[in-house]
Amino acid sequence: GAGVSQSPRYKVAKRGQDVALRCDPISGHVSLFWYQQALGQGPEFLTYFQNEAQLDKSGLPSDRFFAERPEGSVSTLKIQRTQQEDSAVYLCASSLAPGRGWTEAFFGQGTRLTVV
Amino acid sequence: GQQLNQSPQSMFIQEGEDVSMNCTSSSIFNTWLWYKQDPGEGPVLLIALYKAGELTSNGRLTAQFGITRKDSFLNISASIPSDVGIYFCAGLFKGDMRFGAGTRLTVKP
């Protein structure tokens, strides 16, 4: 596609519910990143993929968070047993370059998750 | 948490005025990036800086990479209403990128 596409744009989940957030990166982009952005804050790193390999998941806040990119294109961020503190915008970014070629990385519009 | 101190947190200016915002850190970075984020959108890269002391312009935007590699500033000249948004600095070191908390810019016509 023309840009990074994320779905859904908005998600309201009841506390304890599982959610799955999808990211469609730009076609051919090797690197994919997930970030969490709390209200009034800058994005914070969650995890990074190079093709299908998850090379860094040091930013995932707990074992309730899980990300995958099984075929090296679409990625899913799953949050189990959601808590109110999980409420945030989840941003996906992709880059043509392997490694963290940030100057070629493009962000999606994000998924706003609200846990009630 | 955030490792970059970005200031000011918000600015209210008149159209046509110049704007300056900066980012400082206790850590050294190899690359400084400045992004703009509009409501409901993801951040969009404005300027990238790769060398200490580098001064780079992109239209009305000018950014500098501090000599100590621990700071950067962004200037916007002759602001216009579409400059409204949140500006983020980001520092990159060995693939680890950290964002500042953002500067919210409001431009009054």
PDB file of C-alpha atoms in Angstrom:
ATOM      1  CA  GLY A   1       0.000   0.000   0.000  1.00  0.00           C
ATOM      2  CA  ALA A   2       0.884   3.641  -0.146  1.00  0.00           C
ATOM      3  CA  GLY A   3       1.576   3.922   3.556  1.00  0.00           C
ATOM      4  CA  VAL A   4       1.596   2.036   6.821  1.00  0.00           C
ATOM      5  CA  SER A   5      -1.934   0.949   7.627  1.00  0.00           C
ATOM      6  CA  GLN A   6      -3.145   0.107  11.108  1.00  0.00           C
ATOM      7  CA  SER A   7      -6.436  -1.374  12.173  1.00  0.00           C
ATOM      8  CA  PRO A   8      -8.646  -0.841  13.936  1.00  0.00           C
ATOM      9  CA  ARG A   9      -8.226   2.924  14.317  1.00  0.00           C
ATOM     10  CA  TYR A  10     -10.093   2.828  17.604  1.00  0.00           C
ATOM     11  CA  LYS A  11     -10.697  -0.008  20.026  1.00  0.00           C
ATOM     12  CA  VAL A  12     -12.626   0.009  23.278  1.00  0.00           C
ATOM     13  CA  ALA A  13     -12.015  -3.055  25.401  1.00  0.00           C
ATOM     14  CA  LYS A  14     -13.447  -4.114  28.702  1.00  0.00           C
ATOM     15  CA  ARG A  15     -10.870  -4.736  31.367  1.00  0.00           C
ATOM     16  CA  GLY A  16      -9.692  -8.327  31.127  1.00  0.00           C
ATOM     17  CA  GLN A  17     -10.515  -8.666  27.447  1.00  0.00           C
ATOM     18  CA  ASP A  18      -7.878  -9.716  24.900  1.00  0.00           C
ATOM     19  CA  VAL A  19      -7.201  -7.427  21.924  1.00  0.00           C
ATOM     20  CA  ALA A  20      -5.301  -7.773  18.663  1.00  0.00           C
ATOM     21  CA  LEU A  21      -3.943  -4.781  16.773  1.00  0.00           C
ATOM     22  CA  ARG A  22      -2.892  -5.104  13.166  1.00  0.00           C
ATOM     23  CA  CYS A  23      -0.173  -3.364  11.195  1.00  0.00           C
ATOM     24  CA  ASP A  24       0.221  -3.529   7.423  1.00  0.00           C
ATOM     25  CA  PRO A  25       3.644  -2.078   6.649  1.00  0.00           C
ATOM     26  CA  ILE A  26       4.667  -0.535   3.371  1.00  0.00           C
ATOM     27  CA  SER A  27       5.207  -3.323   0.857  1.00  0.00           C
ATOM     28  CA  GLY A  28       8.790  -4.558   0.843  1.00  0.00           C
ATOM     29  CA  HIS A  29       9.760  -2.893   4.094  1.00  0.00           C
ATOM     30  CA  VAL A  30      12.127  -5.076   6.061  1.00  0.00           C
ATOM     31  CA  SER A  31      11.971  -3.470   9.485  1.00  0.00           C
ATOM     32  CA  LEU A  32       8.855  -3.048  11.580  1.00  0.00           C
ATOM     33  CA  PHE A  33       8.502  -1.336  14.937  1.00  0.00           C
ATOM     34  CA  TRP A  34       5.753  -1.057  17.517  1.00  0.00           C
ATOM     35  CA  TYR A  35       5.539   1.939  19.823  1.00  0.00           C
ATOM     36  CA  GLN A  36       3.159   2.835  22.661  1.00  0.00           C
ATOM     37  CA  GLN A  37       2.164   6.465  23.078  1.00  0.00           C
ATOM     38  CA  ALA A  38       0.406   7.495  26.272  1.00  0.00           C
ATOM     39  CA  LEU A  39      -1.644  10.675  26.307  1.00  0.00           C
ATOM     40  CA  GLY A  40       0.601  13.720  26.309  1.00  0.00           C
ATOM     41  CA  GLN A  41       3.772  11.702  25.906  1.00  0.00           C
ATOM     42  CA  GLY A  42       6.163  10.756  23.165  1.00  0.00           C
ATOM     43  CA  PRO A  43       6.139   7.270  21.670  1.00  0.00           C
ATOM     44  CA  GLU A  44       7.890   4.564  23.675  1.00  0.00           C
ATOM     45  CA  PHE A  45       9.524   1.581  22.024  1.00  0.00           C
ATOM     46  CA  LEU A  46       7.864  -1.810  22.413  1.00  0.00           C
ATOM     47  CA  THR A  47       9.393  -4.224  19.919  1.00  0.00           C
ATOM     48  CA  TYR A  48      11.243  -4.519  16.603  1.00  0.00           C
ATOM     49  CA  PHE A  49      11.138  -7.032  13.735  1.00  0.00           C
ATOM     50  CA  GLN A  50      13.498  -7.573  10.874  1.00  0.00           C
ATOM     51  CA  ASN A  51      11.478  -9.598   8.382  1.00  0.00           C
ATOM     52  CA  GLU A  52       9.815 -12.331  10.480  1.00  0.00           C
ATOM     53  CA  ALA A  53      12.442 -12.286  13.219  1.00  0.00           C
ATOM     54  CA  GLN A  54      11.651 -10.417  16.411  1.00  0.00           C
ATOM     55  CA  LEU A  55      15.078  -9.003  17.211  1.00  0.00           C
ATOM     56  CA  ASP A  56      14.158  -6.884  20.192  1.00  0.00           C
ATOM     57  CA  LYS A  57      11.190  -7.111  22.527  1.00  0.00           C
ATOM     58  CA  SER A  58      12.769  -5.329  25.454  1.00  0.00           C
ATOM     59  CA  GLY A  59      10.106  -2.627  25.502  1.00  0.00           C
ATOM     60  CA  LEU A  60       7.114  -4.904  25.988  1.00  0.00           C
ATOM     61  CA  PRO A  61       5.789  -3.887  29.423  1.00  0.00           C
ATOM     62  CA  SER A  62       4.660  -7.327  30.568  1.00  0.00           C
ATOM     63  CA  ASP A  63       4.127 -10.887  29.434  1.00  0.00           C
ATOM     64  CA  ARG A  64       0.562  -9.908  28.557  1.00  0.00           C
ATOM     65  CA  PHE A  65       1.983  -8.232  25.456  1.00  0.00           C
ATOM     66  CA  PHE A  66       2.902 -10.375  22.482  1.00  0.00           C
ATOM     67  CA  ALA A  67       3.825  -9.437  18.916  1.00  0.00           C
ATOM     68  CA  GLU A  68       4.302 -11.515  15.802  1.00  0.00           C
ATOM     69  CA  ARG A  69       5.121 -11.082  12.133  1.00  0.00           C
ATOM     70  CA  PRO A  70       4.968 -14.634  10.852  1.00  0.00           C
ATOM     71  CA  GLU A  71       5.512 -13.997   7.139  1.00  0.00           C
ATOM     72  CA  GLY A  72       7.647 -10.917   7.416  1.00  0.00           C
ATOM     73  CA  SER A  73       4.941  -8.503   6.329  1.00  0.00           C
ATOM     74  CA  VAL A  74       1.774  -7.975   8.411  1.00  0.00           C
ATOM     75  CA  SER A  75       2.323  -7.772  12.152  1.00  0.00           C
ATOM     76  CA  THR A  76      -0.070  -8.234  15.040  1.00  0.00           C
ATOM     77  CA  LEU A  77       0.327  -6.866  18.540  1.00  0.00           C
ATOM     78  CA  LYS A  78      -1.741  -8.820  21.015  1.00  0.00           C
ATOM     79  CA  ILE A  79      -2.549  -7.716  24.530  1.00  0.00           C
ATOM     80  CA  GLN A  80      -4.044 -10.276  26.858  1.00  0.00           C
ATOM     81  CA  ARG A  81      -6.215  -9.500  29.882  1.00  0.00           C
ATOM     82  CA  THR A  82      -6.148  -5.770  29.175  1.00  0.00           C
ATOM     83  CA  GLN A  83      -5.738  -3.359  32.063  1.00  0.00           C
ATOM     84  CA  GLN A  84      -6.630   0.316  32.264  1.00  0.00           C
ATOM     85  CA  GLU A  85      -2.973   1.289  32.117  1.00  0.00           C
ATOM     86  CA  ASP A  86      -2.819  -0.287  28.650  1.00  0.00           C
ATOM     87  CA  SER A  87      -4.942   2.579  27.321  1.00  0.00           C
ATOM     88  CA  ALA A  88      -2.768   4.386  24.780  1.00  0.00           C
ATOM     89  CA  VAL A  89      -2.183   4.879  21.085  1.00  0.00           C
ATOM     90  CA  TYR A  90      -0.221   2.000  19.584  1.00  0.00           C
ATOM     91  CA  LEU A  91       1.918   3.102  16.648  1.00  0.00           C
ATOM     92  CA  CYS A  92       3.494   0.922  14.018  1.00  0.00           C
ATOM     93  CA  ALA A  93       6.370   2.073  11.819  1.00  0.00           C
ATOM     94  CA  SER A  94       8.159   0.353   8.955  1.00  0.00           C
ATOM     95  CA  SER A  95      11.433   0.918   7.173  1.00  0.00           C
ATOM     96  CA  LEU A  96      12.940  -0.361   3.951  1.00  0.00           C
ATOM     97  CA  ALA A  97      16.341  -0.648   5.588  1.00  0.00           C
ATOM     98  CA  PRO A  98      17.350  -3.591   7.737  1.00  0.00           C
ATOM     99  CA  GLY A  99      18.377  -2.571  11.181  1.00  0.00           C
ATOM    100  CA  ARG A 100      17.022   0.597  12.614  1.00  0.00           C
ATOM    101  CA  GLY A 101      17.146   2.826   9.569  1.00  0.00           C
ATOM    102  CA  TRP A 102      15.043   5.468  11.167  1.00  0.00           C
ATOM    103  CA  THR A 103      15.418   8.096   8.509  1.00  0.00           C
ATOM    104  CA  GLU A 104      13.507   5.843   6.139  1.00  0.00           C
ATOM    105  CA  ALA A 105      10.876   4.793   8.673  1.00  0.00           C
ATOM    106  CA  PHE A 106       7.240   5.786   8.267  1.00  0.00           C
ATOM    107  CA  PHE A 107       4.588   5.664  10.964  1.00  0.00           C
ATOM    108  CA  GLY A 108       1.000   4.509  10.646  1.00  0.00           C
ATOM    109  CA  GLN A 109      -1.903   6.506  12.067  1.00  0.00           C
ATOM    110  CA  GLY A 110      -2.004   4.350  15.170  1.00  0.00           C
ATOM    111  CA  THR A 111      -4.686   2.423  17.026  1.00  0.00           C
ATOM    112  CA  ARG A 112      -6.212   4.211  19.990  1.00  0.00           C
ATOM    113  CA  LEU A 113      -6.976   1.617  22.664  1.00  0.00           C
ATOM    114  CA  THR A 114      -9.251   2.532  25.538  1.00  0.00           C
ATOM    115  CA  VAL A 115      -9.713   0.007  28.316  1.00  0.00           C
ATOM    116  CA  VAL A 116     -12.818   0.565  30.422  1.00  0.00           C
TER     117      VAL A 116
ATOM    118  CA  GLY B   1      10.102   6.584  30.798  1.00  0.00           C
ATOM    119  CA  GLN B   2      11.373   9.434  28.687  1.00  0.00           C
ATOM    120  CA  GLN B   3      15.096  10.093  28.706  1.00  0.00           C
ATOM    121  CA  LEU B   4      14.938  13.306  26.710  1.00  0.00           C
ATOM    122  CA  ASN B   5      13.904  16.621  28.213  1.00  0.00           C
ATOM    123  CA  GLN B   6      12.016  18.620  25.636  1.00  0.00           C
ATOM    124  CA  SER B   7      10.996  22.205  26.187  1.00  0.00           C
ATOM    125  CA  PRO B   8       8.829  24.082  26.197  1.00  0.00           C
ATOM    126  CA  GLN B   9       5.882  21.767  26.745  1.00  0.00           C
ATOM    127  CA  SER B  10       3.591  24.122  24.868  1.00  0.00           C
ATOM    128  CA  MET B  11       3.743  27.371  22.960  1.00  0.00           C
ATOM    129  CA  PHE B  12       1.079  29.849  21.913  1.00  0.00           C
ATOM    130  CA  ILE B  13       2.317  32.198  19.211  1.00  0.00           C
ATOM    131  CA  GLN B  14       1.000  34.638  16.668  1.00  0.00           C
ATOM    132  CA  GLU B  15       1.119  33.797  12.999  1.00  0.00           C
ATOM    133  CA  GLY B  16       4.354  35.099  11.496  1.00  0.00           C
ATOM    134  CA  GLU B  17       6.398  34.703  14.648  1.00  0.00           C
ATOM    135  CA  ASP B  18       9.480  32.522  14.890  1.00  0.00           C
ATOM    136  CA  VAL B  19       9.503  29.472  17.159  1.00  0.00           C
ATOM    137  CA  SER B  20      12.315  27.717  18.956  1.00  0.00           C
ATOM    138  CA  MET B  21      12.205  24.462  20.886  1.00  0.00           C
ATOM    139  CA  ASN B  22      14.939  22.227  22.214  1.00  0.00           C
ATOM    140  CA  CYS B  23      15.788  18.840  23.555  1.00  0.00           C
ATOM    141  CA  THR B  24      18.455  17.874  26.074  1.00  0.00           C
ATOM    142  CA  SER B  25      19.633  14.581  27.416  1.00  0.00           C
ATOM    143  CA  SER B  26      22.145  13.156  29.851  1.00  0.00           C
ATOM    144  CA  SER B  27      22.996  10.544  27.199  1.00  0.00           C
ATOM    145  CA  ILE B  28      24.917  10.895  23.954  1.00  0.00           C
ATOM    146  CA  PHE B  29      23.100  10.243  20.698  1.00  0.00           C
ATOM    147  CA  ASN B  30      24.469   9.544  17.209  1.00  0.00           C
ATOM    148  CA  THR B  31      21.438  10.882  15.400  1.00  0.00           C
ATOM    149  CA  TRP B  32      18.813  13.456  16.274  1.00  0.00           C
ATOM    150  CA  LEU B  33      15.440  13.438  14.575  1.00  0.00           C
ATOM    151  CA  TRP B  34      12.580  15.912  14.695  1.00  0.00           C
ATOM    152  CA  TYR B  35       9.012  14.761  14.035  1.00  0.00           C
ATOM    153  CA  LYS B  36       5.642  16.501  13.791  1.00  0.00           C
ATOM    154  CA  GLN B  37       2.438  14.769  14.828  1.00  0.00           C
ATOM    155  CA  ASP B  38      -0.995  16.020  13.875  1.00  0.00           C
ATOM    156  CA  PRO B  39      -4.067  14.895  15.853  1.00  0.00           C
ATOM    157  CA  GLY B  40      -5.054  11.330  15.001  1.00  0.00           C
ATOM    158  CA  GLU B  41      -1.984  10.797  12.878  1.00  0.00           C
ATOM    159  CA  GLY B  42       1.379   9.163  13.307  1.00  0.00           C
ATOM    160  CA  PRO B  43       4.575  11.216  13.607  1.00  0.00           C
ATOM    161  CA  VAL B  44       6.074  12.489  10.348  1.00  0.00           C
ATOM    162  CA  LEU B  45       9.822  13.007  10.039  1.00  0.00           C
ATOM    163  CA  LEU B  46      10.833  16.656   9.482  1.00  0.00           C
ATOM    164  CA  ILE B  47      14.599  16.744   9.816  1.00  0.00           C
ATOM    165  CA  ALA B  48      17.382  14.248  10.543  1.00  0.00           C
ATOM    166  CA  LEU B  49      20.797  15.235  11.945  1.00  0.00           C
ATOM    167  CA  TYR B  50      23.789  12.913  11.838  1.00  0.00           C
ATOM    168  CA  LYS B  51      26.864  14.828  13.018  1.00  0.00           C
ATOM    169  CA  ALA B  52      27.665  16.913  16.058  1.00  0.00           C
ATOM    170  CA  GLY B  53      27.469  20.575  15.122  1.00  0.00           C
ATOM    171  CA  GLU B  54      25.413  19.891  11.997  1.00  0.00           C
ATOM    172  CA  LEU B  55      22.913  22.565  11.032  1.00  0.00           C
ATOM    173  CA  THR B  56      20.210  21.475   8.610  1.00  0.00           C
ATOM    174  CA  SER B  57      17.287  23.310   7.044  1.00  0.00           C
ATOM    175  CA  ASN B  58      14.067  22.104   5.486  1.00  0.00           C
ATOM    176  CA  GLY B  59      12.103  25.079   4.197  1.00  0.00           C
ATOM    177  CA  ARG B  60      11.207  27.253   7.174  1.00  0.00           C
ATOM    178  CA  LEU B  61      12.587  24.668   9.595  1.00  0.00           C
ATOM    179  CA  THR B  62      16.154  24.682  10.870  1.00  0.00           C
ATOM    180  CA  ALA B  63      17.600  22.171  13.304  1.00  0.00           C
ATOM    181  CA  GLN B  64      20.995  21.755  14.896  1.00  0.00           C
ATOM    182  CA  PHE B  65      22.797  18.787  16.441  1.00  0.00           C
ATOM    183  CA  GLY B  66      24.562  20.021  19.561  1.00  0.00           C
ATOM    184  CA  ILE B  67      28.353  19.829  19.811  1.00  0.00           C
ATOM    185  CA  THR B  68      28.158  17.713  22.956  1.00  0.00           C
ATOM    186  CA  ARG B  69      25.793  15.281  21.163  1.00  0.00           C
ATOM    187  CA  LYS B  70      23.440  15.646  24.106  1.00  0.00           C
ATOM    188  CA  ASP B  71      21.131  18.292  22.714  1.00  0.00           C
ATOM    189  CA  SER B  72      19.346  19.591  19.646  1.00  0.00           C
ATOM    190  CA  PHE B  73      17.099  22.491  18.769  1.00  0.00           C
ATOM    191  CA  LEU B  74      14.453  23.143  16.143  1.00  0.00           C
ATOM    192  CA  ASN B  75      13.538  26.572  14.848  1.00  0.00           C
ATOM    193  CA  ILE B  76      10.496  27.415  12.757  1.00  0.00           C
ATOM    194  CA  SER B  77      10.544  30.771  11.038  1.00  0.00           C
ATOM    195  CA  ALA B  78       7.533  32.856  10.035  1.00  0.00           C
ATOM    196  CA  SER B  79       4.994  30.438  11.506  1.00  0.00           C
ATOM    197  CA  ILE B  80       1.746  29.738   9.670  1.00  0.00           C
ATOM    198  CA  PRO B  81      -1.499  28.161  10.937  1.00  0.00           C
ATOM    199  CA  SER B  82      -0.660  24.712   9.516  1.00  0.00           C
ATOM    200  CA  ASP B  83       2.406  24.565  11.771  1.00  0.00           C
ATOM    201  CA  VAL B  84       0.006  23.687  14.586  1.00  0.00           C
ATOM    202  CA  GLY B  85       0.726  20.280  16.065  1.00  0.00           C
ATOM    203  CA  ILE B  86       3.017  18.438  18.427  1.00  0.00           C
ATOM    204  CA  TYR B  87       6.725  18.401  17.692  1.00  0.00           C
ATOM    205  CA  PHE B  88       8.856  15.562  19.021  1.00  0.00           C
ATOM    206  CA  CYS B  89      12.588  15.246  19.215  1.00  0.00           C
ATOM    207  CA  ALA B  90      14.093  11.778  19.089  1.00  0.00           C
ATOM    208  CA  GLY B  91      17.618  10.638  19.778  1.00  0.00           C
ATOM    209  CA  LEU B  92      19.110   7.524  18.255  1.00  0.00           C
ATOM    210  CA  PHE B  93      22.071   5.573  19.623  1.00  0.00           C
ATOM    211  CA  LYS B  94      22.998   2.091  18.384  1.00  0.00           C
ATOM    212  CA  GLY B  95      19.500   1.509  17.141  1.00  0.00           C
ATOM    213  CA  ASP B  96      17.843   2.528  20.379  1.00  0.00           C
ATOM    214  CA  MET B  97      15.594   5.536  19.791  1.00  0.00           C
ATOM    215  CA  ARG B  98      14.062   7.654  22.508  1.00  0.00           C
ATOM    216  CA  PHE B  99      11.453  10.370  22.093  1.00  0.00           C
ATOM    217  CA  GLY B 100      10.930  13.552  24.033  1.00  0.00           C
ATOM    218  CA  ALA B 101       7.521  14.293  25.510  1.00  0.00           C
ATOM    219  CA  GLY B 102       6.722  16.796  22.772  1.00  0.00           C
ATOM    220  CA  THR B 103       6.117  20.511  22.329  1.00  0.00           C
ATOM    221  CA  ARG B 104       2.522  21.429  21.534  1.00  0.00           C
ATOM    222  CA  LEU B 105       2.444  24.416  19.184  1.00  0.00           C
ATOM    223  CA  THR B 106      -0.600  26.620  18.747  1.00  0.00           C
ATOM    224  CA  VAL B 107      -0.530  29.349  16.120  1.00  0.00           C
ATOM    225  CA  LYS B 108      -3.073  32.141  16.347  1.00  0.00           C
ATOM    226  CA  PRO B 109      -4.022  33.753  13.034  1.00  0.00           C
TER     227      PRO B 109
END
